[in-house]
Amino acid sequence: MVCPSILRRRHCQTVGVSTTASVFRPVNRIMTRHARNCTAGAVYTYHEKKKDTQQSGYGSQRARLSKDSIKDFDCCCLTLQPCKNPVVTPDGFIYDKEAILEYILHQKREIARQLKAFDKQRKRFQEDEAQKQKSEKHSKIRAFVDKEKSIVSKPLNPFTGAGPSKTKDPTETAGASAAGPSTSTSTGGAAKDKQLPSFWIPSLTPKAEETKLKKPEEKVRCPMSGRPLKMKDLIPVVFKPVNDRDNKTSLIVKQVRYVCAVTGDALGNSVPCAVLRPSGAVVTMDSVERLIKKDMTDPVSGDKLKDRDIIPIQRGGTGFASSGVKLEAKQDGPVMQA
């Protein structure tokens, strides 16, 4: 029996191929970095474009907000922390009572300061306008008096005739004409000397006009809805805590902190909730539609309810459901056009 290697060598000799070991040994081809990145493709893929945009900073960049970037339904809209003494506005925004009262007082002080500055500027403008009108009136009177003084009238004697007219001496006329240009030249030189020769002198520097203030609005507005807000509009909120017998875990760490006051269901951003104005109890919208709206009675206090007494809470949503909140952030950057 003939060895296979000998048959292979004979075949190569017949064909005329070299019988070195490199012919029979497989070639180890090493892929370059260019081939791995596939930058020679004819198509600029979406992932390549997104990667280049993030690295270069050009173009609009979009990112979807996660759950950690969204405020929980029971957190204050100002402090973004769970409320210790929660209150709700008629529009359904929850605040910590201490934070919203401090905000209202700060806005009132700021409005008072702006009103004071506006009144001060208005009085100053009125005084300047009165002074301007007064100076214009005095200048008109002064111009009138100067004009009247320039008119000189000499009385004529009716018993004596008009004296013979004196002929002007040509020498005097020539002297007057010679003195005229020199006088005008001297006057022009004096006027020229009065002008400041340099434009960078402080008296010639243009003065910026004072910015005219607008009358500030006297109403305090809600920082979230932008509607007028008063202290008496704040409604106390009473959350029913979950009965888990865990006193060691912090409130902000707990996934479920409160339950519905009627059904006992867990409350969260994925559950639409409402506040009942008479008692301040927080209930789910499902219980409102199925139970409370049948007889329009507060199940906690027993008071009769109206439609405006049921205040839906503005919640933040989850990473999948927006709940009226924009979950997509967008940042516009410079664009390079070909």
Coordinates of C-alpha atoms in Angstrom, one line a residue:
M1 CA 0.0 0.0 0.0
V2 CA 1.4 3.4 -1.0
C3 CA 1.6 6.2 1.6
P4 CA -0.9 9.1 0.9
S5 CA 1.9 11.6 1.3
I6 CA 3.9 9.9 -1.5
L7 CA 0.9 9.9 -3.8
R8 CA 0.3 13.6 -3.1
R9 CA 4.0 14.4 -3.8
R10 CA 3.9 12.5 -7.1
H11 CA 0.8 14.3 -8.1
C12 CA 2.4 17.7 -7.4
Q13 CA 5.5 16.7 -9.5
T14 CA 3.2 15.7 -12.4
V15 CA 1.3 19.0 -12.2
G16 CA 4.5 21.0 -11.7
V17 CA 3.7 22.5 -8.3
S18 CA 6.4 22.9 -5.6
T19 CA 6.5 20.2 -3.0
T20 CA 7.4 22.5 -0.1
A21 CA 5.5 22.3 3.2
S22 CA 3.8 25.6 2.7
V23 CA 1.6 24.2 -0.1
F24 CA 0.0 21.6 2.2
R25 CA 0.0 23.8 5.3
P26 CA -3.1 26.0 5.8
V27 CA -2.4 29.8 5.6
N28 CA -3.2 31.7 8.8
R29 CA -4.8 34.9 7.5
I30 CA -5.0 37.7 10.1
M31 CA -7.9 40.2 9.8
T32 CA -6.8 43.8 10.0
R33 CA -8.6 46.4 12.2
H34 CA -10.0 48.0 9.1
A35 CA -11.7 44.8 8.2
R36 CA -13.1 44.2 11.7
N37 CA -14.7 47.7 11.9
C38 CA -16.2 47.3 8.4
T39 CA -15.5 50.9 7.5
A40 CA -15.2 50.0 3.8
G41 CA -19.0 49.4 3.6
A42 CA -20.9 51.3 1.0
V43 CA -23.8 52.0 3.5
Y44 CA -23.5 54.3 6.5
T45 CA -25.6 52.4 9.0
Y46 CA -27.7 53.9 11.7
H47 CA -25.6 52.5 14.5
E48 CA -22.4 53.9 13.0
K49 CA -24.1 57.3 12.7
K50 CA -25.3 57.2 16.3
K51 CA -21.9 56.2 17.5
D52 CA -20.2 59.0 15.6
T53 CA -22.8 61.5 16.7
Q54 CA -22.2 60.7 20.4
Q55 CA -18.4 60.9 20.0
S56 CA -18.2 64.0 17.9
G57 CA -21.0 66.1 19.5
Y58 CA -22.5 67.1 16.2
G59 CA -26.2 66.8 15.4
S60 CA -29.2 66.3 17.6
Q61 CA -28.8 63.7 20.4
R62 CA -31.8 61.9 21.9
A63 CA -32.0 59.8 25.0
R64 CA -34.9 58.1 26.7
L65 CA -35.2 58.9 30.4
S66 CA -35.1 56.0 32.8
K67 CA -37.3 55.4 35.9
D68 CA -34.7 57.0 38.1
S69 CA -35.1 60.3 36.2
I70 CA -38.8 60.6 36.9
K71 CA -40.4 62.0 40.0
D72 CA -42.5 59.7 42.1
F73 CA -46.2 60.5 42.6
D74 CA -45.8 61.2 46.3
C75 CA -42.7 63.4 46.0
C76 CA -42.6 67.2 46.3
C77 CA -42.4 69.0 43.0
L78 CA -39.8 71.5 44.5
T79 CA -37.6 69.3 46.7
L80 CA -38.1 66.0 44.7
Q81 CA -38.2 64.1 48.0
P82 CA -41.0 62.3 49.7
C83 CA -43.3 64.8 51.4
K84 CA -43.4 65.0 55.2
N85 CA -46.5 67.2 55.3
P86 CA -48.0 67.0 51.8
V87 CA -50.4 69.4 50.3
V88 CA -51.9 69.4 46.8
T89 CA -53.0 72.3 44.5
P90 CA -56.3 72.4 42.7
D91 CA -54.4 71.3 39.5
G92 CA -53.1 68.1 41.2
F93 CA -49.5 69.0 41.9
I94 CA -48.1 67.8 45.3
Y95 CA -45.8 69.9 47.4
D96 CA -44.3 69.7 50.8
K97 CA -46.1 72.4 52.9
E98 CA -42.8 73.9 54.2
A99 CA -41.3 74.1 50.7
I100 CA -44.4 75.6 49.0
L101 CA -45.0 78.2 51.8
E102 CA -41.4 79.3 51.6
Y103 CA -41.7 79.6 47.8
I104 CA -44.8 81.7 48.1
L105 CA -43.2 84.0 50.7
H106 CA -40.1 84.4 48.6
Q107 CA -42.2 85.3 45.5
K108 CA -44.1 87.9 47.5
R109 CA -40.9 89.5 48.7
E110 CA -39.5 89.5 45.2
I111 CA -42.7 91.0 43.8
A112 CA -42.6 93.7 46.5
R113 CA -38.9 94.5 45.7
Q114 CA -39.7 94.7 41.9
L115 CA -42.7 97.0 42.6
K116 CA -40.6 99.3 44.7
A117 CA -37.9 99.5 42.0
F118 CA -40.6 100.1 39.3
D119 CA -42.2 103.0 41.4
K120 CA -38.8 104.5 42.1
Q121 CA -37.9 104.5 38.4
R122 CA -41.3 105.9 37.4
K123 CA -41.0 108.8 39.8
R124 CA -37.5 109.5 38.5
F125 CA -38.7 109.6 34.9
Q126 CA -41.6 111.9 35.9
E127 CA -39.2 114.3 37.7
D128 CA -36.8 114.2 34.7
E129 CA -39.7 114.9 32.3
A130 CA -41.0 117.8 34.5
Q131 CA -37.4 119.3 34.7
K132 CA -37.1 119.0 30.9
Q133 CA -40.4 120.8 30.3
K134 CA -39.4 123.5 32.9
S135 CA -36.0 124.0 31.2
E136 CA -37.7 124.3 27.7
K137 CA -40.1 126.9 29.1
H138 CA -37.3 128.9 30.6
S139 CA -35.3 128.7 27.3
K140 CA -38.3 130.0 25.4
I141 CA -38.8 132.9 27.8
R142 CA -35.1 133.8 27.7
A143 CA -35.1 133.7 23.9
F144 CA -38.2 136.0 23.8
V145 CA -36.6 138.5 26.3
D146 CA -33.3 138.5 24.3
K147 CA -35.3 139.2 21.1
E148 CA -37.1 142.0 22.7
K149 CA -33.9 143.6 24.0
S150 CA -32.4 143.6 20.6
I151 CA -35.1 145.9 19.2
V152 CA -33.9 149.5 19.8
S153 CA -36.2 152.4 18.9
K154 CA -35.0 156.0 19.0
P155 CA -37.7 158.7 19.3
L156 CA -37.9 161.4 16.6
N157 CA -38.1 165.1 17.4
P158 CA -41.1 166.4 15.4
F159 CA -39.8 170.1 15.6
T160 CA -36.5 169.3 14.0
G161 CA -36.2 167.9 10.5
A162 CA -34.1 165.0 9.6
G163 CA -30.5 165.9 9.5
P164 CA -28.5 165.7 6.3
S165 CA -27.3 162.2 5.6
K166 CA -23.7 161.8 6.1
T167 CA -21.8 160.2 3.3
K168 CA -19.7 157.3 4.3
D169 CA -16.0 157.8 4.0
P170 CA -14.5 155.1 1.6
T171 CA -11.6 154.8 4.0
E172 CA -14.0 153.8 6.8
T173 CA -15.8 151.4 4.5
A174 CA -12.6 149.7 3.5
G175 CA -11.5 149.5 7.2
A176 CA -14.8 147.9 8.1
S177 CA -14.6 145.4 5.3
A178 CA -11.1 144.6 6.3
A179 CA -12.1 144.1 9.9
G180 CA -15.1 142.0 9.0
P181 CA -13.2 138.8 7.9
S182 CA -10.9 139.0 10.8
T183 CA -13.8 139.2 13.2
S184 CA -15.5 136.2 11.6
T185 CA -12.3 134.3 11.5
S186 CA -11.7 135.0 15.2
T187 CA -15.3 134.0 16.0
G188 CA -14.9 130.7 14.0
G189 CA -11.6 130.0 15.8
A190 CA -13.2 130.6 19.2
A191 CA -16.1 128.2 18.3
K192 CA -13.6 125.7 17.1
D193 CA -11.6 126.0 20.3
K194 CA -14.8 125.3 22.3
Q195 CA -15.2 121.9 20.6
L196 CA -13.3 119.1 22.2
P197 CA -10.7 117.7 19.8
S198 CA -10.8 114.1 21.0
F199 CA -13.7 111.7 20.8
W200 CA -12.4 109.6 23.7
I201 CA -12.9 112.3 26.3
P202 CA -15.4 111.2 28.9
S203 CA -17.7 114.1 28.2
L204 CA -18.1 112.9 24.6
T205 CA -18.5 109.2 25.5
P206 CA -22.0 108.0 24.6
K207 CA -24.1 107.2 27.7
A208 CA -26.2 104.0 27.8
E209 CA -29.9 104.6 28.4
E210 CA -31.3 103.1 31.5
T211 CA -33.4 100.0 31.0
K212 CA -37.1 100.8 31.5
L213 CA -38.6 98.3 33.9
K214 CA -42.0 96.7 33.3
K215 CA -44.6 96.6 36.0
P216 CA -44.3 93.2 37.7
E217 CA -47.2 90.9 38.1
E218 CA -48.6 91.0 41.6
K219 CA -49.9 87.4 41.6
V220 CA -47.9 84.4 42.9
R221 CA -48.0 81.6 40.3
C222 CA -47.7 77.8 40.8
P223 CA -44.1 76.8 39.7
M224 CA -45.5 73.8 37.8
S225 CA -48.8 74.9 36.2
G226 CA -48.2 78.6 36.0
R227 CA -51.6 79.5 37.4
P228 CA -52.2 81.9 40.3
L229 CA -51.7 80.2 43.6
K230 CA -52.7 81.3 47.1
M231 CA -52.1 79.7 50.5
K232 CA -55.8 79.0 51.0
D233 CA -55.8 76.9 47.8
L234 CA -53.5 74.3 49.3
I235 CA -55.3 71.1 50.3
P236 CA -53.8 68.8 53.0
V237 CA -53.1 65.3 51.7
V238 CA -53.4 62.2 54.0
F239 CA -51.6 59.1 52.7
K240 CA -52.4 55.7 54.1
P241 CA -49.0 54.0 54.7
V242 CA -48.5 50.4 53.9
N243 CA -48.6 48.0 56.8
D244 CA -45.4 46.1 56.3
R245 CA -44.0 46.3 59.9
D246 CA -40.7 47.4 58.6
N247 CA -39.5 50.4 60.7
K248 CA -35.8 50.2 59.8
T249 CA -36.0 50.8 56.1
S250 CA -36.0 54.4 55.0
L251 CA -39.2 55.7 53.4
I252 CA -37.5 56.7 50.2
V253 CA -36.0 53.3 49.7
K254 CA -39.3 51.4 49.9
Q255 CA -40.8 50.5 46.6
V256 CA -44.4 50.6 47.9
R257 CA -45.0 53.3 50.5
Y258 CA -48.7 54.0 50.5
V259 CA -52.0 52.2 49.7
C260 CA -55.5 53.3 48.6
A261 CA -57.7 54.4 51.5
V262 CA -60.7 52.5 50.1
T263 CA -59.5 49.3 48.4
G264 CA -56.0 48.9 50.0
D265 CA -54.3 48.6 46.6
A266 CA -50.7 49.7 46.3
L267 CA -50.1 53.2 45.0
G268 CA -47.4 54.1 42.5
N269 CA -46.6 56.0 39.3
S270 CA -48.3 53.3 37.2
V271 CA -51.6 53.7 39.2
P272 CA -53.7 56.8 38.5
C273 CA -54.7 58.4 41.9
A274 CA -56.9 61.2 43.2
V275 CA -57.3 63.3 46.3
L276 CA -60.7 63.8 47.9
R277 CA -60.9 67.4 49.0
P278 CA -63.1 67.0 52.3
S279 CA -60.9 64.4 53.9
G280 CA -57.6 64.6 51.9
A281 CA -57.6 60.8 51.4
V282 CA -55.7 59.4 48.4
V283 CA -57.7 56.8 46.4
T284 CA -57.2 55.1 43.1
M285 CA -59.1 56.4 40.1
D286 CA -60.5 52.9 39.6
S287 CA -62.2 53.1 43.0
V288 CA -63.5 56.6 42.1
E289 CA -65.1 55.4 38.9
R290 CA -66.5 52.2 40.4
L291 CA -67.5 53.2 44.0
I292 CA -67.3 56.9 44.9
K293 CA -69.0 58.4 41.8
K294 CA -72.1 56.3 42.4
D295 CA -73.3 58.2 45.4
M296 CA -70.7 61.1 45.4
T297 CA -69.9 60.6 49.1
D298 CA -66.5 60.8 50.7
P299 CA -65.9 57.2 52.1
V300 CA -63.6 58.6 54.9
S301 CA -65.5 61.7 56.2
G302 CA -68.9 61.0 54.8
D303 CA -69.3 64.5 53.2
K304 CA -71.0 65.0 49.9
L305 CA -68.7 65.4 46.9
K306 CA -68.8 67.6 43.8
D307 CA -66.8 67.0 40.6
R308 CA -64.2 69.7 41.7
D309 CA -63.7 67.9 45.0
I310 CA -62.0 64.9 43.2
I311 CA -58.5 66.1 42.3
P312 CA -56.4 63.8 40.0
I313 CA -52.8 63.7 41.1
Q314 CA -50.2 64.6 38.5
R315 CA -47.8 61.6 38.5
G316 CA -44.5 61.1 36.9
G317 CA -45.0 57.8 35.1
T318 CA -42.6 54.8 34.6
G319 CA -39.9 54.1 32.2
F320 CA -42.4 52.6 29.7
A321 CA -45.6 54.7 30.3
S322 CA -45.2 58.5 30.1
S323 CA -48.3 59.5 32.1
G324 CA -48.3 63.0 30.4
V325 CA -44.6 63.5 31.1
K326 CA -42.0 63.7 28.3
L327 CA -39.7 60.8 28.7
E328 CA -37.4 61.7 25.8
A329 CA -34.6 64.2 26.2
K330 CA -33.2 66.0 23.2
Q331 CA -30.1 68.1 22.8
D332 CA -29.5 70.1 19.6
G333 CA -25.9 70.4 18.5
P334 CA -24.1 72.0 15.5
V335 CA -24.6 70.2 12.1
M336 CA -22.0 69.9 9.4
Q337 CA -23.5 70.3 6.0
A338 CA -21.7 69.2 2.8

